[in-house]
Coordinates of C-alpha atoms in Angstrom, one line a residue:
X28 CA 0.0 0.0 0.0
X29 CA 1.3 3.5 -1.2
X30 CA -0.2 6.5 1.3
X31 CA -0.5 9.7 -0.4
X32 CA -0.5 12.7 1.5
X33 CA -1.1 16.4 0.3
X34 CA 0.8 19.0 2.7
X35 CA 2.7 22.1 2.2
X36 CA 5.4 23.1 4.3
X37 CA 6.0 26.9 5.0
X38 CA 9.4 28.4 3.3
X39 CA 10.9 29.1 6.1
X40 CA 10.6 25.2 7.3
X41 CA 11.7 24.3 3.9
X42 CA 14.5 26.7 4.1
X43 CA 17.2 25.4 1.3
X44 CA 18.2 27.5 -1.2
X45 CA 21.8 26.0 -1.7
X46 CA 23.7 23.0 -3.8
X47 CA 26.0 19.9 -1.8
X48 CA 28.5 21.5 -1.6
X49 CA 27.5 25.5 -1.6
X50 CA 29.2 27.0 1.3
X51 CA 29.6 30.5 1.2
X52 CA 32.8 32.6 1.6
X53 CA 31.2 35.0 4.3
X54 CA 32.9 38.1 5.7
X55 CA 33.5 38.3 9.2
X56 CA 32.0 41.1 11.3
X57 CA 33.8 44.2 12.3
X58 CA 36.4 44.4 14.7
X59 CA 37.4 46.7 17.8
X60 CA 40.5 47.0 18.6
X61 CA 41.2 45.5 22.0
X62 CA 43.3 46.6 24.9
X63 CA 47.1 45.3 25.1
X64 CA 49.5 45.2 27.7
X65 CA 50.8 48.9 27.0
X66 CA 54.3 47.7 27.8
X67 CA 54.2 45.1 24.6
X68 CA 55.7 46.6 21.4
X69 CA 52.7 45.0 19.8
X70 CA 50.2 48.0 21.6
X71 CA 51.0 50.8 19.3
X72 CA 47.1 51.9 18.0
X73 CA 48.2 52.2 14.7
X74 CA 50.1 48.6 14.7
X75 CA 46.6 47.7 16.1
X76 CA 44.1 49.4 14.0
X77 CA 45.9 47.8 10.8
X78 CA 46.6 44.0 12.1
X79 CA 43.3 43.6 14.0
X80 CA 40.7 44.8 11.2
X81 CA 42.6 42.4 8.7
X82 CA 40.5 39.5 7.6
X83 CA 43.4 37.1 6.9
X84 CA 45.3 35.7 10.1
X85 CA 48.5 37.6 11.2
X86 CA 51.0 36.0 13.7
X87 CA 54.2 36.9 15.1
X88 CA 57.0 34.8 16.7
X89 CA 60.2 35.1 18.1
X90 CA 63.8 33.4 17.3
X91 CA 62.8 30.4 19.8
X92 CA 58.9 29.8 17.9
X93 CA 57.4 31.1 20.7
X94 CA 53.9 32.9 19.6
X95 CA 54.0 36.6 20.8
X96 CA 51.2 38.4 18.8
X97 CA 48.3 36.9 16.6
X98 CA 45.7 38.8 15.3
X99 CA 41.7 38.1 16.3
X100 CA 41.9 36.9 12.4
X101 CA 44.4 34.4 13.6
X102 CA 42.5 33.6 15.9
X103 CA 39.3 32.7 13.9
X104 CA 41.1 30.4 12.0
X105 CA 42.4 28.2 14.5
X106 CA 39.1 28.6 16.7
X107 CA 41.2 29.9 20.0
X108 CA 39.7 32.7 22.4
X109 CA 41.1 36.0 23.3
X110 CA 45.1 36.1 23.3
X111 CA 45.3 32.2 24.5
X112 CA 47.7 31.9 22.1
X113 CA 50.6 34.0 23.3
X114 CA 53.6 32.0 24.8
X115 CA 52.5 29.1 23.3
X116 CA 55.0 27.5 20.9
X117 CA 53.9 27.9 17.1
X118 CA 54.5 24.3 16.5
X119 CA 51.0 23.3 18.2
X120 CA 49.1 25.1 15.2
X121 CA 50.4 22.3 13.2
X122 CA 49.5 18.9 12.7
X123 CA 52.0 15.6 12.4
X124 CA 54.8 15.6 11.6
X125 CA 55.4 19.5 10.5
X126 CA 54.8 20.1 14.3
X127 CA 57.8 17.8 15.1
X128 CA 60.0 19.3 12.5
X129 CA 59.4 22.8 12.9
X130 CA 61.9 23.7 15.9
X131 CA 64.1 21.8 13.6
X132 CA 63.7 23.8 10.3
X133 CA 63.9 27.1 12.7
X134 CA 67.4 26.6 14.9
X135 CA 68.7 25.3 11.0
X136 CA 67.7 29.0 9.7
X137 CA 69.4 30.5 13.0
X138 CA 72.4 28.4 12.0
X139 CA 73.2 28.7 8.4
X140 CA 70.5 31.8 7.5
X141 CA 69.3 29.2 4.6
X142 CA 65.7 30.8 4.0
X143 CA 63.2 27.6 2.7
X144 CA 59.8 29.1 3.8
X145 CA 61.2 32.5 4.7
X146 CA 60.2 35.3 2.3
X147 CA 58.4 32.2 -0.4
X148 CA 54.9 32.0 0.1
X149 CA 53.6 28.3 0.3
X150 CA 50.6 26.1 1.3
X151 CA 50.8 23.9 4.5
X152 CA 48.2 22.9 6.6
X153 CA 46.5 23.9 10.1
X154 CA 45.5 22.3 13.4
X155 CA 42.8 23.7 15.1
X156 CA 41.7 23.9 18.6
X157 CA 39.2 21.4 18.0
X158 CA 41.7 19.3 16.4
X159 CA 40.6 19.8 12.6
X160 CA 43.4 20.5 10.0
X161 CA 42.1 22.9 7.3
X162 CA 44.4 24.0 4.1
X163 CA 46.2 27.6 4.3
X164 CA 48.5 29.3 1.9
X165 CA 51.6 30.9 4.7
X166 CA 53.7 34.1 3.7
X167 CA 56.8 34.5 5.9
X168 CA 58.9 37.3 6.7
X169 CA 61.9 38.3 9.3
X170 CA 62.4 41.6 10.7
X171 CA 63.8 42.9 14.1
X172 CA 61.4 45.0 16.5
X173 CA 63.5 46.1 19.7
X174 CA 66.6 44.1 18.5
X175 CA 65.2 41.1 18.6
X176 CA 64.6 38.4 16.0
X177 CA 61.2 37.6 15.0
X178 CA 59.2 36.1 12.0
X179 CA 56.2 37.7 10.7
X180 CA 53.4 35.2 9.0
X181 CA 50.3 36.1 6.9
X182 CA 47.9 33.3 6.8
X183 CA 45.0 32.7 4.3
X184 CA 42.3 30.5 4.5
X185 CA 42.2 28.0 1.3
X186 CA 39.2 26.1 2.6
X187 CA 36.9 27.5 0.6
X188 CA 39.5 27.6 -2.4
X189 CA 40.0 24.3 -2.2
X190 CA 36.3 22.9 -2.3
X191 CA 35.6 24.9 -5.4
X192 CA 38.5 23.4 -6.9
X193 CA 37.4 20.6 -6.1
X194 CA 33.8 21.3 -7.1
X195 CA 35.1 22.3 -10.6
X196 CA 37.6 19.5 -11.0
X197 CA 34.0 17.3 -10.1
X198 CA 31.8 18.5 -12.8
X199 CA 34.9 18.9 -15.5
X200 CA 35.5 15.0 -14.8
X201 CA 31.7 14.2 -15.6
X202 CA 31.7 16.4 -18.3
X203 CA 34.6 14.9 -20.1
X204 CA 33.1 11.3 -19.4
X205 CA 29.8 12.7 -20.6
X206 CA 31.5 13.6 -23.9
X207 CA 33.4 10.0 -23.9
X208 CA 30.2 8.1 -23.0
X209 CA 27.9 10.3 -25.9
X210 CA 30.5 9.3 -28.6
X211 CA 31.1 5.5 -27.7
X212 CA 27.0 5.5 -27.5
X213 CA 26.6 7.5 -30.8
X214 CA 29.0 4.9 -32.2
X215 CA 27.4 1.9 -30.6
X216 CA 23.9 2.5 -32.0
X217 CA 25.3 2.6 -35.5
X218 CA 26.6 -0.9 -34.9
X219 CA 23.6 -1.9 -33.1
X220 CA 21.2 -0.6 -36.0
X221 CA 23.7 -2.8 -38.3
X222 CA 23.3 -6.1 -35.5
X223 CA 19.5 -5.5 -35.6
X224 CA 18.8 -5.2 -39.1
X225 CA 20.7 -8.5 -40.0
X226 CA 19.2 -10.4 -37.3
X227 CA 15.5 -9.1 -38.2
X228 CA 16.4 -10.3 -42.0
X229 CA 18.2 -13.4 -40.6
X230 CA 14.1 -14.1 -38.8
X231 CA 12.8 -13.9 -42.0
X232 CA 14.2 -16.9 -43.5
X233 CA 13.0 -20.4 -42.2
X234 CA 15.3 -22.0 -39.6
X235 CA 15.4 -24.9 -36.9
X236 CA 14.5 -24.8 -33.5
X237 CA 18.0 -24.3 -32.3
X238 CA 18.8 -21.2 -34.6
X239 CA 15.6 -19.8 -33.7
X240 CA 16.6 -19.7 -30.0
X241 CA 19.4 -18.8 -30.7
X242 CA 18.6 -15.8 -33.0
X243 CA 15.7 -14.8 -30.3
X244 CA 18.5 -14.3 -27.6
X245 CA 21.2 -12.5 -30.0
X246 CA 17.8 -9.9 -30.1
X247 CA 17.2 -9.9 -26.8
X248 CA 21.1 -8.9 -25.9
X249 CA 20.7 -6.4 -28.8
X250 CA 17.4 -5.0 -27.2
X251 CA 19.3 -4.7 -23.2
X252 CA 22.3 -2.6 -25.6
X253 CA 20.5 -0.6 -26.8
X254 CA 19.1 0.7 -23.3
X255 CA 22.0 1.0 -21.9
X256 CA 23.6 3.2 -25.0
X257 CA 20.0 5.1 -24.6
X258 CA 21.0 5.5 -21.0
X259 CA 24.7 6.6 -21.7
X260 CA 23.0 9.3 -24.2
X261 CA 20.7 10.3 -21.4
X262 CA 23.9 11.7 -18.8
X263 CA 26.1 12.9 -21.6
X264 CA 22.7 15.2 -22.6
X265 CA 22.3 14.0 -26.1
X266 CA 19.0 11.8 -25.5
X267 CA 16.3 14.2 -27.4
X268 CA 13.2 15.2 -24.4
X269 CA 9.8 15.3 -25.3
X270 CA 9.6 18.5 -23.1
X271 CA 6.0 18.9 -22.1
X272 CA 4.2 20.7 -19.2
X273 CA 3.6 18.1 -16.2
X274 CA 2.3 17.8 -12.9
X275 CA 4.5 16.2 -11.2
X276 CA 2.2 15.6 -8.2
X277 CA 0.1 13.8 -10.8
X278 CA 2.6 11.4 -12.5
X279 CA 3.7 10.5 -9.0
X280 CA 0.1 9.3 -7.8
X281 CA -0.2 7.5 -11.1
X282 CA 3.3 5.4 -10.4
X283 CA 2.0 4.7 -6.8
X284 CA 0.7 1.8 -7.5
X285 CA 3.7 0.2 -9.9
X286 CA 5.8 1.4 -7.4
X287 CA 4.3 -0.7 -4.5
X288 CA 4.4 -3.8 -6.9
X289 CA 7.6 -3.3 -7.6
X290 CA 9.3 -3.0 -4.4
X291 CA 7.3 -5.3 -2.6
X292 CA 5.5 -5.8 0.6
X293 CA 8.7 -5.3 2.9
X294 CA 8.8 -1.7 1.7
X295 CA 6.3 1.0 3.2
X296 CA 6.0 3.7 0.7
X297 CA 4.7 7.5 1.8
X298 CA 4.4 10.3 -0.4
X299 CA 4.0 13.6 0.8
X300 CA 2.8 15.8 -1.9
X301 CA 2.5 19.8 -2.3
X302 CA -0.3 20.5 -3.9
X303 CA 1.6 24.6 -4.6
X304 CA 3.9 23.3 -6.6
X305 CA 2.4 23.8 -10.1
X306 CA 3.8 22.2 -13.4
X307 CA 7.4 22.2 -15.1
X308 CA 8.4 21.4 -18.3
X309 CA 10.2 17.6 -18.8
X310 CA 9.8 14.6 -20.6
X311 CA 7.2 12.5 -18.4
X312 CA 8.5 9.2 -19.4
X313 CA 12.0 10.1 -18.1
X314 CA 10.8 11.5 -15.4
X315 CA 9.1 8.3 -14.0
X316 CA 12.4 5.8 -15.2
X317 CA 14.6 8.7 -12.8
X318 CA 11.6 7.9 -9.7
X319 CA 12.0 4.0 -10.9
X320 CA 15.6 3.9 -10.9
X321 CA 15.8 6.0 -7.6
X322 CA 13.4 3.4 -5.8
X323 CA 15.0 0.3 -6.7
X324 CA 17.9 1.5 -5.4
X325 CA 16.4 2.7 -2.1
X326 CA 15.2 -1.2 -2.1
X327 CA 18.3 -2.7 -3.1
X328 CA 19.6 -0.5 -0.1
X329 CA 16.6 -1.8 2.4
X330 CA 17.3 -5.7 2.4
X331 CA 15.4 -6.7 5.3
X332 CA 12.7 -4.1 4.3
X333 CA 12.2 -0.2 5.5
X334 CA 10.6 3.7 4.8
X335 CA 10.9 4.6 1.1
X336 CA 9.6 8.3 1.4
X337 CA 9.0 10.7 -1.5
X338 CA 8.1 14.5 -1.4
X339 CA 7.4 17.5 -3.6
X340 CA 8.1 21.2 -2.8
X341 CA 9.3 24.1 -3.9
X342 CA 12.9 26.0 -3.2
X343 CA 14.6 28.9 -4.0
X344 CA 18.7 29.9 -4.8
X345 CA 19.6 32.9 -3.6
X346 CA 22.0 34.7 -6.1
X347 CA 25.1 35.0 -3.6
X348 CA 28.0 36.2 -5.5
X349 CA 30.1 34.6 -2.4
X350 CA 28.8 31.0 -2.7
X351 CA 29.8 28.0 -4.6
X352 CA 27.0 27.4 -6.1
X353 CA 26.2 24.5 -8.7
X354 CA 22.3 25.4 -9.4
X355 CA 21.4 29.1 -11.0
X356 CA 19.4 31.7 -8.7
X357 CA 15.8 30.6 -9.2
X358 CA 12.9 29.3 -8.2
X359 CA 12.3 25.4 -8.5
X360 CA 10.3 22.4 -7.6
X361 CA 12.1 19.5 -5.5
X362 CA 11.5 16.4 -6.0
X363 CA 13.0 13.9 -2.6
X364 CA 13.6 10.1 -2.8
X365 CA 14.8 9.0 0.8
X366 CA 15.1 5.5 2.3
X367 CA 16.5 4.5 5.6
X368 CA 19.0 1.8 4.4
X369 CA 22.5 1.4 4.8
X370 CA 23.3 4.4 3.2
X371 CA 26.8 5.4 1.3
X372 CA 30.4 6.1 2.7
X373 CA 31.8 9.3 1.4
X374 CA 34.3 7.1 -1.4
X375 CA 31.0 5.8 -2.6
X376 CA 28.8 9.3 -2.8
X377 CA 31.8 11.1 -4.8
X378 CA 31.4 8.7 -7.6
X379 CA 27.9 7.8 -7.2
X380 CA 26.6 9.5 -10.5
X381 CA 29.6 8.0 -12.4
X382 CA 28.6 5.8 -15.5
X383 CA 28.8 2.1 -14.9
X384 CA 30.2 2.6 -11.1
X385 CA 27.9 0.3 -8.8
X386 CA 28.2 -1.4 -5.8
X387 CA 25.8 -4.3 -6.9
X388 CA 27.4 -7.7 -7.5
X389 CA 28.2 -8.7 -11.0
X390 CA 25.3 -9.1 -13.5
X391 CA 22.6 -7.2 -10.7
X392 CA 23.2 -3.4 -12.2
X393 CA 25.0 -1.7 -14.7
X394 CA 25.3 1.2 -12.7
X395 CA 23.7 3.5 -15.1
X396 CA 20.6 4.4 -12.9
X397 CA 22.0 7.6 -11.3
X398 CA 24.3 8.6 -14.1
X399 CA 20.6 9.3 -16.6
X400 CA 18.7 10.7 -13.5
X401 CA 22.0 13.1 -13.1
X402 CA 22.2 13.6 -17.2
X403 CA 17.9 14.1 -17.7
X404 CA 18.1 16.5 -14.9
X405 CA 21.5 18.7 -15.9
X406 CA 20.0 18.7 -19.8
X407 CA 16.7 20.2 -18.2
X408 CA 18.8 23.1 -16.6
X409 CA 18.0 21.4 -13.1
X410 CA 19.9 19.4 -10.5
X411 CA 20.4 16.5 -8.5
X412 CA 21.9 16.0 -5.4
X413 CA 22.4 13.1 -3.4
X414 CA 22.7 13.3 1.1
X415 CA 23.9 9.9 2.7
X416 CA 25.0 8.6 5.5
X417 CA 26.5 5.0 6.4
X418 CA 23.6 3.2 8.6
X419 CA 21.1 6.2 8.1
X420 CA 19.7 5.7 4.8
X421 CA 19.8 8.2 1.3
X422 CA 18.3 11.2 0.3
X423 CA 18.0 12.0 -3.6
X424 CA 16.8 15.5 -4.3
X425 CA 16.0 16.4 -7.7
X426 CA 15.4 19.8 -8.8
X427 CA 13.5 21.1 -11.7
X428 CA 13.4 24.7 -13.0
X429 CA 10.0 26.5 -12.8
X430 CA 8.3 27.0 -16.2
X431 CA 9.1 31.1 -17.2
X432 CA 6.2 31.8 -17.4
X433 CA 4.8 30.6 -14.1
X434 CA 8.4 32.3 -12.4
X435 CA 7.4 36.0 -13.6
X436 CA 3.9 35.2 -12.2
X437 CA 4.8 34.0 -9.2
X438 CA 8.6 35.5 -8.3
X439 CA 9.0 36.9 -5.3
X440 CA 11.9 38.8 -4.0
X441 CA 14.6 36.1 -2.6
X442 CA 17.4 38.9 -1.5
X443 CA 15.4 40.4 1.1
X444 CA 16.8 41.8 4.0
X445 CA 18.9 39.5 5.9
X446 CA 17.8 40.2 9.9
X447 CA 20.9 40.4 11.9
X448 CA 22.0 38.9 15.2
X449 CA 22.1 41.4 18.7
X450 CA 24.6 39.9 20.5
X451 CA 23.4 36.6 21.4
X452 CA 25.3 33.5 21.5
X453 CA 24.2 30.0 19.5
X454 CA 25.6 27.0 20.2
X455 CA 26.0 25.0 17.1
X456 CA 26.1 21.2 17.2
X457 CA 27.1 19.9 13.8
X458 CA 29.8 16.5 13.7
X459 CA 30.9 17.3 10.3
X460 CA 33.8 20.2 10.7
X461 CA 33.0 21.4 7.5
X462 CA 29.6 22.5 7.6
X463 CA 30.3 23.2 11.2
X464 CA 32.9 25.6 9.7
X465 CA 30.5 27.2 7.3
X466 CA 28.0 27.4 9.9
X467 CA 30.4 29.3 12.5
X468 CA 31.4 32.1 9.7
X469 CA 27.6 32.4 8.5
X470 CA 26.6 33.4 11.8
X471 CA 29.7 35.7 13.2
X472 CA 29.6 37.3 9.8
X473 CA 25.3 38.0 10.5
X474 CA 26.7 39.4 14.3
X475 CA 26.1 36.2 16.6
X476 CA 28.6 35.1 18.9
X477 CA 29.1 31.2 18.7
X478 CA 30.2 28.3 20.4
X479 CA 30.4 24.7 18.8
X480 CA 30.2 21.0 19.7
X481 CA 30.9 17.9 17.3
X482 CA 28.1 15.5 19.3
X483 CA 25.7 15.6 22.3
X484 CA 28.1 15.5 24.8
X485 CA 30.2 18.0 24.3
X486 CA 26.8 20.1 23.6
X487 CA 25.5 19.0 27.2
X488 CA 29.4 20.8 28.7
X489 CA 28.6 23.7 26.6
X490 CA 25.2 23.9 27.8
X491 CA 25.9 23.9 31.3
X492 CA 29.2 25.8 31.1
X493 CA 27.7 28.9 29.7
X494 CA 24.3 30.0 30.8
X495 CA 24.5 32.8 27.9
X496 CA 23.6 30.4 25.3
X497 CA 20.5 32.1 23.8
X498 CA 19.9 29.2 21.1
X499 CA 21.1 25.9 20.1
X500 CA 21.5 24.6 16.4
X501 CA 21.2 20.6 16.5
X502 CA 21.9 18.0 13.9
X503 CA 19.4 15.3 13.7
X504 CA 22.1 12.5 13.1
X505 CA 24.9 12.4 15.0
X506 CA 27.4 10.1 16.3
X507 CA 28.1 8.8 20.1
X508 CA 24.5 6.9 20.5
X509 CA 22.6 10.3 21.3
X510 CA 20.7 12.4 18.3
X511 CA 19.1 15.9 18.2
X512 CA 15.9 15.0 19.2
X513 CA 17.0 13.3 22.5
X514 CA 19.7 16.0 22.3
X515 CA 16.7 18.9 22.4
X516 CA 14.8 16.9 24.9
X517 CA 17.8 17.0 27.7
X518 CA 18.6 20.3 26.6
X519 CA 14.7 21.6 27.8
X520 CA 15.3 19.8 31.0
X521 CA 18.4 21.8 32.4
X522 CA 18.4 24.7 30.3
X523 CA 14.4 25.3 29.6
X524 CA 15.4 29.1 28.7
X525 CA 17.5 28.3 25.4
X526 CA 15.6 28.2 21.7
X527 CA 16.0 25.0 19.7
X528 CA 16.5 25.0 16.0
X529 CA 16.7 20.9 14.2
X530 CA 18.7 20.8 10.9
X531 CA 19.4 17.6 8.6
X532 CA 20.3 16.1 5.5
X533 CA 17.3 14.2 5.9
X534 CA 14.1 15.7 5.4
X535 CA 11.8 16.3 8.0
X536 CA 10.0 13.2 8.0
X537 CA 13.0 10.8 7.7
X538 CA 14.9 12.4 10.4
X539 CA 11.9 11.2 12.5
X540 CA 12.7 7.5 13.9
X541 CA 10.0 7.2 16.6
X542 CA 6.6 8.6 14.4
X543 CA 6.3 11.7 16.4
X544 CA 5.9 15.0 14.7
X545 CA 8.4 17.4 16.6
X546 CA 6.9 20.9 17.7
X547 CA 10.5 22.3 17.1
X548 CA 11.9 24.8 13.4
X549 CA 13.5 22.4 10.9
X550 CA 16.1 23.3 8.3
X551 CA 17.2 21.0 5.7
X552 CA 21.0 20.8 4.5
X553 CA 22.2 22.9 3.1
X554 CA 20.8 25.8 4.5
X555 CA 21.3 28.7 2.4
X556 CA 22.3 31.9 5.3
X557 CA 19.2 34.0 4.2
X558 CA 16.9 31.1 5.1
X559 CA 19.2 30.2 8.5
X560 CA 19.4 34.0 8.9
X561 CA 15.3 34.2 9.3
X562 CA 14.8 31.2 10.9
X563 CA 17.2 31.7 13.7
X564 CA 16.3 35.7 13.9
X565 CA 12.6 34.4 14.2
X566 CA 13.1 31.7 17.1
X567 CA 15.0 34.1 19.0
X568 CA 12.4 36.9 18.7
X569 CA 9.2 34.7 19.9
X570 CA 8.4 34.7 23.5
X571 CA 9.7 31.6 25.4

């Protein structure tokens, strides 16, 4: 049995106006000078009013790598308070084994004046507090202040530099096997249509048993070819779409019923439809193989049976001329395929939508499923994304532009005016250091201050370590046996007074494990910061 449900969610709850890996390169906020020991030669206002209002990280040490000044940009970077840095040795802002070297490589330069870093900008990498390393690009320089020795470093922050390297290096790798895969597939239906026509000719002639059966299963192997070339030339974008307005609420309730034959009795299936979404231009037959495709694999992923959940809404993408972003600004309808199986490691979601890649045994899959779903989207101007975790299950969003005409009808402002923190502090509970990261910048740069935990325990020190915590950002699914929801629920027991905001990869409904709608905001990953700019803003503002 399929259950269909009509609901709308409200934008705010819906919240995602981002791509996978969209992280944007926020600014931080201002900066005041702060007070210095007046006796340091590092207190001089003007020294002050041009190292403390940089946005890069500026550090200072002495002959011995002792740390005697680091700016409050340094100090982002690594994730240390207030001047807890000074008199430490530099060494402990770097991670095995340049940490065991570096007194090494600095009594050498004492020695023989050999400059290897000295003067030549290069990228190394950084240990945070937290003990996260994170790729920076490290200019040195030696002066003398007060006749003494020391070494001046400007560090940068490639993080963001190196994901959209990454991103690009991504999409230019399925490009070029998109153009490989389009040619062999061009070229392969030329020598099918030569296989097929000599076998159809070959039927026309009168033969015995044997050649018959044996002519019947050349066609057949000709016939499972020729899908998977049609499939090849469906994610290099050269399969022709009958593009045609659909309602995609309405081609979904019409699959319900193959769908539940299909999968079988061990697999409950829920939609939960928008009715607000409208109807987009696409080819309806691919879009039901892509909902096809996407279930079987959620069942091949629920052996023992599960939750096979799929949902329609719509989502914005912000134009943010600081993001990474992989989908134009725009309105579009979403289309979510989640399960609760085993999920995928992070090796297996970076090739996932790779032509032929599967993790099926031999002869079960040609692992073309996700490469058309990826190619019919793309070739529509849309996007797909996939969210997966090992032991939590799979979330495959797809997203289709908004017809033009309906977008001019309909278009509402998405810039808007981003409301601003006052001061207060959110405690952000992410296990993933880059989103946590993201998250951090997002909200210093909208004027919060912010402390972070990687799991529920560390959130439960915070907690009661610092009654200033105004409002706590949870991930459903974390690690260490405790998620957000029974991280909210102890959270209302000993500190009643601070908001609760739930975020996931997951959507709302499969984030839930125990059937009970939480009263709590929800934001889906990856929260763009307009929509985690409003929803935060608005828990904080209502009365507690």
């Amino acid at each position: 049995m399929v259950r269909v449900t009509y609901s709308q969610r409200s934008s705010q709850a819906s919240g995602y106006t981002g791509g996978a890996r969209d992280y944007p390169l926020a600014s931080p906020p201002p900066l005041s000078v702060r007070e210095r020991d007046v006796t340091s030669p590092y207190s001089d206002k003007r020294f002050l009013a041009v190292t403390e209002t940089m946005v890069d990280g500026l550090i200072i040490i002495d002959g011995a790598g002792v740390i005697r000044y680091v700016n409050p940009g340094c100090e982002r970077l690594f994730r240390y308070e207030d001047d807890t840095l000074i008199g430490r040795n530099v060494s402990s802002l770097m991670p095995a084994p340049f940490a065991d070297a570096h007194d090494r490589y600095l009594a050498r330069h004492r020695e023989t004046k050999v400059r290897r870093i000295i003067g030549v900008g290069r990228e190394l990498t950084g240990l945070r507090s937290d003990g996260t390393v994170f790729p920076l690009y490290l200019s040195v320089s030696e002066t003398r202040i007060e006749n003494e020795t020391v070494f001046v470093g400007v560090i940068y922050d490639l993080t963001e530099k190196k994901r959209a390297e990454e991103l690009i290096l991504h999409h230019q790798k399925l490009d070029a096997i998109g153009q490989l895969s389009g040619g062999i597939a061009h070229d392969f239906n030329n020598i099918l249509s030569v296989i097929d026509g000599n076998l159809e000719m070959i039927s026309g002639h009168d033969l015995p048993p044997a050649a018959k059966r044996a002519l019947a299963r050349a066609q057949d192997a000709a016939t499972k070819a020729a899908r998977i070339t049609y499939r090849l030339l469906a994610f290099a974008r050269r399969q022709p779409l009958s593009r045609q307005p659909i309602d995609l609420n309405n081609a979904l309730e019409n699959l319900a019923e193959m769908l539940h034959r299909y999968l079988g009795e061990t697999i409950e299936v829920n939609m939960f439809l928008d009715p607000s979404i409208g109807a987009v231009e696409a080819d309806i037959d691919q879009f039901e193989t892509a909902i096809l495709n996407l279930s079987l694999n959620s069942r091949d992923a629920m052996p023992f049976g599960g939750k096979l959940t799929i949902e329609t809404d719509r989502v914005s993408f912000e134009d943010d001329p600081r993001a990474i972003q992989e989908v134009p600004s725009g309105r579009y309808v979403r289309v979510s395929v989640s399960d609760n199986g085993l999920g995928m490691t992070r090796e297996i979601l970076d090739r996932a939508v790779e032509p032929f890649f599967t993790t099926k045994d031999v002869g079960e899959g040609t692992g073309l499923g996700l490469s058309m779903v990826y190619g019919f989207l793309k070739q529509l101007g849309g996007h797909a994304r996939i969210y997966s975790e090992v032991g939590r299950g799979t979330r495959v969003s797809l997203f289709f532009p908004c017809s033009t005409s309906e977008t001019e009808q309909t278009q509402t402002p998405i810039d808007g005016e981003i409301p601003q923190g006052r001061g207060e502090t959110v405690l952000v509970v992410e296990d993933d250091p880059d989103v946590r990261h993201v998250t951090v910048t997002r909200l210093e740069s909208l004027g919060y201050s912010v402390r972070t935990a990687k799991d529920a325990a560390s959130a439960l020190v915070e907690i009661r370590a610092h009654a200033d915590i105004d409002l706590a950002l949870l991930d459903v699914v974390m690690p260490g046996g405790m998620d957000g929801h029974a991280l909210a629920a102890r959270i209302q027991d000993i500190a009643p007074q601070v908001r609760l905001i739930l975020t996931s990869g997951y959507s709302l409904r499969m984030a839930i494990h125990d059937g009970t709608q939480p009263t709590l905001p929800f934001l889906s990953k990856p929260v763009s910061r307009l929509a985690l700019a409003r929803a935060i803003r608005t828990a904080l503002d209502q009365p507690k």
